[in-house]
Amino acid sequence: DKVVFSGANNPLWIIRPMADVSEELKSDFKVFEQGGLALIECKGSSQPIGLYDVMDPFKKNEIELIKNDTVFIFTDGFAYQLGGEKDKKLMYKPFKKLLLSLNDLPMEDQKNELNMFFNSWKGENEQIDDVCIIGVRI
């Protein structure tokens, strides 16, 4: 099985054991490693879905999936939420680390942990954007 992905600004992430990441994948995609797990980043095109000054065709990426891969697509709302001790944006690196740290959990538990983390992070701040995270375990 494979996933075919085209994205508008946001990437698709796949989490799998680092031992199962081929050299070809490492050369074709950005790979972030933590605790023996790899987060493979399949970048989207740098343009919005709607009208834009210069509309190029969206880049199409194909990645072979293996059993137990976890695939995530998402809006930027989670990473850009203001919060924490310094009232700053969370950003993507901590978001990656969080998803990797939750990978051993069932998907329902991951959802609950993400919700708890997000609410703790934003604290008393208003939610500044839509937040949608879709995760699927193969």
PDB file of C-alpha atoms in Angstrom:
ATOM      1  CA  ASP A   1       0.000   0.000   0.000  1.00  0.00           C
ATOM      2  CA  LYS A   2       1.069   3.558  -0.545  1.00  0.00           C
ATOM      3  CA  VAL A   3      -0.115   7.038   0.268  1.00  0.00           C
ATOM      4  CA  VAL A   4      -0.298   9.693  -2.440  1.00  0.00           C
ATOM      5  CA  PHE A   5      -0.188  13.180  -0.945  1.00  0.00           C
ATOM      6  CA  SER A   6      -0.502  16.733  -2.201  1.00  0.00           C
ATOM      7  CA  GLY A   7      -0.727  19.482   0.380  1.00  0.00           C
ATOM      8  CA  ALA A   8      -1.257  23.222   0.530  1.00  0.00           C
ATOM      9  CA  ASN A   9       1.513  24.579   2.795  1.00  0.00           C
ATOM     10  CA  ASN A  10       1.141  21.834   5.438  1.00  0.00           C
ATOM     11  CA  PRO A  11       2.979  18.491   5.319  1.00  0.00           C
ATOM     12  CA  LEU A  12       1.976  14.891   5.903  1.00  0.00           C
ATOM     13  CA  TRP A  13       3.937  13.072   8.604  1.00  0.00           C
ATOM     14  CA  ILE A  14       4.519   9.334   8.874  1.00  0.00           C
ATOM     15  CA  ILE A  15       5.872   7.769  12.070  1.00  0.00           C
ATOM     16  CA  ARG A  16       7.599   4.383  11.917  1.00  0.00           C
ATOM     17  CA  PRO A  17      10.584   2.639  13.529  1.00  0.00           C
ATOM     18  CA  MET A  18      13.862   4.150  12.343  1.00  0.00           C
ATOM     19  CA  ALA A  19      15.082   0.648  11.442  1.00  0.00           C
ATOM     20  CA  ASP A  20      12.344   0.517   8.775  1.00  0.00           C
ATOM     21  CA  VAL A  21      13.370   3.783   7.070  1.00  0.00           C
ATOM     22  CA  SER A  22      15.226   3.079   3.839  1.00  0.00           C
ATOM     23  CA  GLU A  23      18.143   5.109   2.561  1.00  0.00           C
ATOM     24  CA  GLU A  24      15.945   6.098  -0.383  1.00  0.00           C
ATOM     25  CA  LEU A  25      13.337   7.574   1.978  1.00  0.00           C
ATOM     26  CA  LYS A  26      16.085   9.437   3.850  1.00  0.00           C
ATOM     27  CA  SER A  27      17.296  10.960   0.581  1.00  0.00           C
ATOM     28  CA  ASP A  28      13.811  11.837  -0.696  1.00  0.00           C
ATOM     29  CA  PHE A  29      12.240  13.218   2.495  1.00  0.00           C
ATOM     30  CA  LYS A  30      13.231  14.997   5.683  1.00  0.00           C
ATOM     31  CA  VAL A  31      13.446  12.483   8.559  1.00  0.00           C
ATOM     32  CA  PHE A  32      13.338  13.501  12.231  1.00  0.00           C
ATOM     33  CA  GLU A  33      14.494  10.829  14.713  1.00  0.00           C
ATOM     34  CA  GLN A  34      13.619  10.380  18.370  1.00  0.00           C
ATOM     35  CA  GLY A  35      13.935   7.305  20.570  1.00  0.00           C
ATOM     36  CA  GLY A  36      14.300   4.826  17.719  1.00  0.00           C
ATOM     37  CA  LEU A  37      11.329   6.271  15.845  1.00  0.00           C
ATOM     38  CA  ALA A  38      11.368   8.274  12.638  1.00  0.00           C
ATOM     39  CA  LEU A  39       9.007  11.025  11.623  1.00  0.00           C
ATOM     40  CA  ILE A  40       9.068  11.225   7.835  1.00  0.00           C
ATOM     41  CA  GLU A  41       8.004  14.641   6.562  1.00  0.00           C
ATOM     42  CA  CYS A  42       6.283  14.788   3.204  1.00  0.00           C
ATOM     43  CA  LYS A  43       6.132  18.523   2.440  1.00  0.00           C
ATOM     44  CA  GLY A  44       3.182  20.163   0.793  1.00  0.00           C
ATOM     45  CA  SER A  45       3.398  22.801  -1.908  1.00  0.00           C
ATOM     46  CA  SER A  46       4.104  26.363  -0.755  1.00  0.00           C
ATOM     47  CA  GLN A  47       0.784  27.793  -1.857  1.00  0.00           C
ATOM     48  CA  PRO A  48      -2.763  27.961  -0.537  1.00  0.00           C
ATOM     49  CA  ILE A  49      -5.721  25.978  -1.825  1.00  0.00           C
ATOM     50  CA  GLY A  50      -7.601  29.131  -2.871  1.00  0.00           C
ATOM     51  CA  LEU A  51      -6.673  31.689  -5.491  1.00  0.00           C
ATOM     52  CA  TYR A  52      -3.075  32.837  -5.446  1.00  0.00           C
ATOM     53  CA  ASP A  53      -1.066  35.223  -7.644  1.00  0.00           C
ATOM     54  CA  VAL A  54       0.874  32.395  -9.298  1.00  0.00           C
ATOM     55  CA  MET A  55      -0.888  29.040  -9.204  1.00  0.00           C
ATOM     56  CA  ASP A  56       1.469  26.142  -9.880  1.00  0.00           C
ATOM     57  CA  PRO A  57       0.376  22.511  -9.999  1.00  0.00           C
ATOM     58  CA  PHE A  58       0.495  20.926  -6.555  1.00  0.00           C
ATOM     59  CA  LYS A  59       3.463  18.614  -6.009  1.00  0.00           C
ATOM     60  CA  LYS A  60       2.426  14.954  -5.718  1.00  0.00           C
ATOM     61  CA  ASN A  61       4.348  12.720  -3.305  1.00  0.00           C
ATOM     62  CA  GLU A  62       4.062   8.940  -3.059  1.00  0.00           C
ATOM     63  CA  ILE A  63       5.317   6.912  -0.100  1.00  0.00           C
ATOM     64  CA  GLU A  64       5.024   3.177   0.460  1.00  0.00           C
ATOM     65  CA  LEU A  65       3.350   2.431   3.767  1.00  0.00           C
ATOM     66  CA  ILE A  66       4.177  -0.461   6.055  1.00  0.00           C
ATOM     67  CA  LYS A  67       2.198  -2.140   8.812  1.00  0.00           C
ATOM     68  CA  ASN A  68       1.933  -0.003  11.983  1.00  0.00           C
ATOM     69  CA  ASP A  69       2.866   3.267  10.256  1.00  0.00           C
ATOM     70  CA  THR A  70       1.034   6.194  11.802  1.00  0.00           C
ATOM     71  CA  VAL A  71       0.062   8.889   9.297  1.00  0.00           C
ATOM     72  CA  PHE A  72      -0.842  12.461  10.319  1.00  0.00           C
ATOM     73  CA  ILE A  73      -2.248  15.416   8.420  1.00  0.00           C
ATOM     74  CA  PHE A  74      -3.177  18.629  10.213  1.00  0.00           C
ATOM     75  CA  THR A  75      -3.845  22.326  10.092  1.00  0.00           C
ATOM     76  CA  ASP A  76      -1.275  24.769  11.483  1.00  0.00           C
ATOM     77  CA  GLY A  77      -3.486  25.727  14.451  1.00  0.00           C
ATOM     78  CA  PHE A  78      -1.903  23.335  16.961  1.00  0.00           C
ATOM     79  CA  ALA A  79       1.687  24.427  16.253  1.00  0.00           C
ATOM     80  CA  TYR A  80       0.820  28.130  16.098  1.00  0.00           C
ATOM     81  CA  GLN A  81      -1.192  28.290  19.321  1.00  0.00           C
ATOM     82  CA  LEU A  82       0.130  30.835  21.800  1.00  0.00           C
ATOM     83  CA  GLY A  83       0.866  29.523  25.271  1.00  0.00           C
ATOM     84  CA  GLY A  84       3.425  28.017  27.587  1.00  0.00           C
ATOM     85  CA  GLU A  85       5.478  29.928  30.144  1.00  0.00           C
ATOM     86  CA  LYS A  86       6.583  32.566  27.617  1.00  0.00           C
ATOM     87  CA  ASP A  87       3.218  32.914  25.842  1.00  0.00           C
ATOM     88  CA  LYS A  88       4.800  31.994  22.479  1.00  0.00           C
ATOM     89  CA  LYS A  89       3.780  29.758  19.584  1.00  0.00           C
ATOM     90  CA  LEU A  90       4.353  26.047  20.202  1.00  0.00           C
ATOM     91  CA  MET A  91       5.883  25.507  16.715  1.00  0.00           C
ATOM     92  CA  TYR A  92       6.505  22.306  14.770  1.00  0.00           C
ATOM     93  CA  LYS A  93       9.561  20.737  16.435  1.00  0.00           C
ATOM     94  CA  PRO A  94       7.814  20.333  19.821  1.00  0.00           C
ATOM     95  CA  PHE A  95       4.703  19.103  17.977  1.00  0.00           C
ATOM     96  CA  LYS A  96       6.820  16.413  16.251  1.00  0.00           C
ATOM     97  CA  LYS A  97       8.402  15.408  19.562  1.00  0.00           C
ATOM     98  CA  LEU A  98       4.979  15.167  21.175  1.00  0.00           C
ATOM     99  CA  LEU A  99       3.572  12.925  18.431  1.00  0.00           C
ATOM    100  CA  LEU A 100       6.637  10.698  18.567  1.00  0.00           C
ATOM    101  CA  SER A 101       6.353  10.395  22.355  1.00  0.00           C
ATOM    102  CA  LEU A 102       2.705   9.310  22.022  1.00  0.00           C
ATOM    103  CA  ASN A 103       3.231   6.784  19.219  1.00  0.00           C
ATOM    104  CA  ASP A 104       3.025   3.664  21.416  1.00  0.00           C
ATOM    105  CA  LEU A 105      -0.447   4.636  22.618  1.00  0.00           C
ATOM    106  CA  PRO A 106      -3.687   3.557  20.929  1.00  0.00           C
ATOM    107  CA  MET A 107      -5.052   6.261  18.631  1.00  0.00           C
ATOM    108  CA  GLU A 108      -7.929   7.174  20.989  1.00  0.00           C
ATOM    109  CA  ASP A 109      -5.414   7.729  23.820  1.00  0.00           C
ATOM    110  CA  GLN A 110      -3.243   9.842  21.503  1.00  0.00           C
ATOM    111  CA  LYS A 111      -6.272  12.032  20.757  1.00  0.00           C
ATOM    112  CA  ASN A 112      -6.939  12.491  24.474  1.00  0.00           C
ATOM    113  CA  GLU A 113      -3.287  13.295  25.215  1.00  0.00           C
ATOM    114  CA  LEU A 114      -3.161  15.827  22.369  1.00  0.00           C
ATOM    115  CA  ASN A 115      -6.315  17.513  23.687  1.00  0.00           C
ATOM    116  CA  MET A 116      -4.917  17.672  27.236  1.00  0.00           C
ATOM    117  CA  PHE A 117      -1.560  18.994  26.025  1.00  0.00           C
ATOM    118  CA  PHE A 118      -3.191  21.629  23.817  1.00  0.00           C
ATOM    119  CA  ASN A 119      -5.454  22.912  26.585  1.00  0.00           C
ATOM    120  CA  SER A 120      -2.580  22.982  29.065  1.00  0.00           C
ATOM    121  CA  TRP A 121      -0.333  24.782  26.533  1.00  0.00           C
ATOM    122  CA  LYS A 122      -2.841  27.519  25.668  1.00  0.00           C
ATOM    123  CA  GLY A 123      -3.841  28.009  29.299  1.00  0.00           C
ATOM    124  CA  GLU A 124      -6.006  31.131  29.574  1.00  0.00           C
ATOM    125  CA  ASN A 125      -5.214  32.272  26.016  1.00  0.00           C
ATOM    126  CA  GLU A 126      -7.911  32.316  23.371  1.00  0.00           C
ATOM    127  CA  GLN A 127      -7.630  29.655  20.702  1.00  0.00           C
ATOM    128  CA  ILE A 128      -6.216  31.634  17.767  1.00  0.00           C
ATOM    129  CA  ASP A 129      -6.958  29.318  14.840  1.00  0.00           C
ATOM    130  CA  ASP A 130      -8.750  26.162  13.827  1.00  0.00           C
ATOM    131  CA  VAL A 131      -7.109  22.957  15.058  1.00  0.00           C
ATOM    132  CA  CYS A 132      -7.581  19.742  13.146  1.00  0.00           C
ATOM    133  CA  ILE A 133      -5.312  16.708  13.442  1.00  0.00           C
ATOM    134  CA  ILE A 134      -6.135  13.489  11.610  1.00  0.00           C
ATOM    135  CA  GLY A 135      -4.102  10.443  12.556  1.00  0.00           C
ATOM    136  CA  VAL A 136      -4.452   6.948  11.117  1.00  0.00           C
ATOM    137  CA  ARG A 137      -2.548   3.816  12.098  1.00  0.00           C
ATOM    138  CA  ILE A 138      -2.002   1.405   9.226  1.00  0.00           C
TER     139      ILE A 138
END
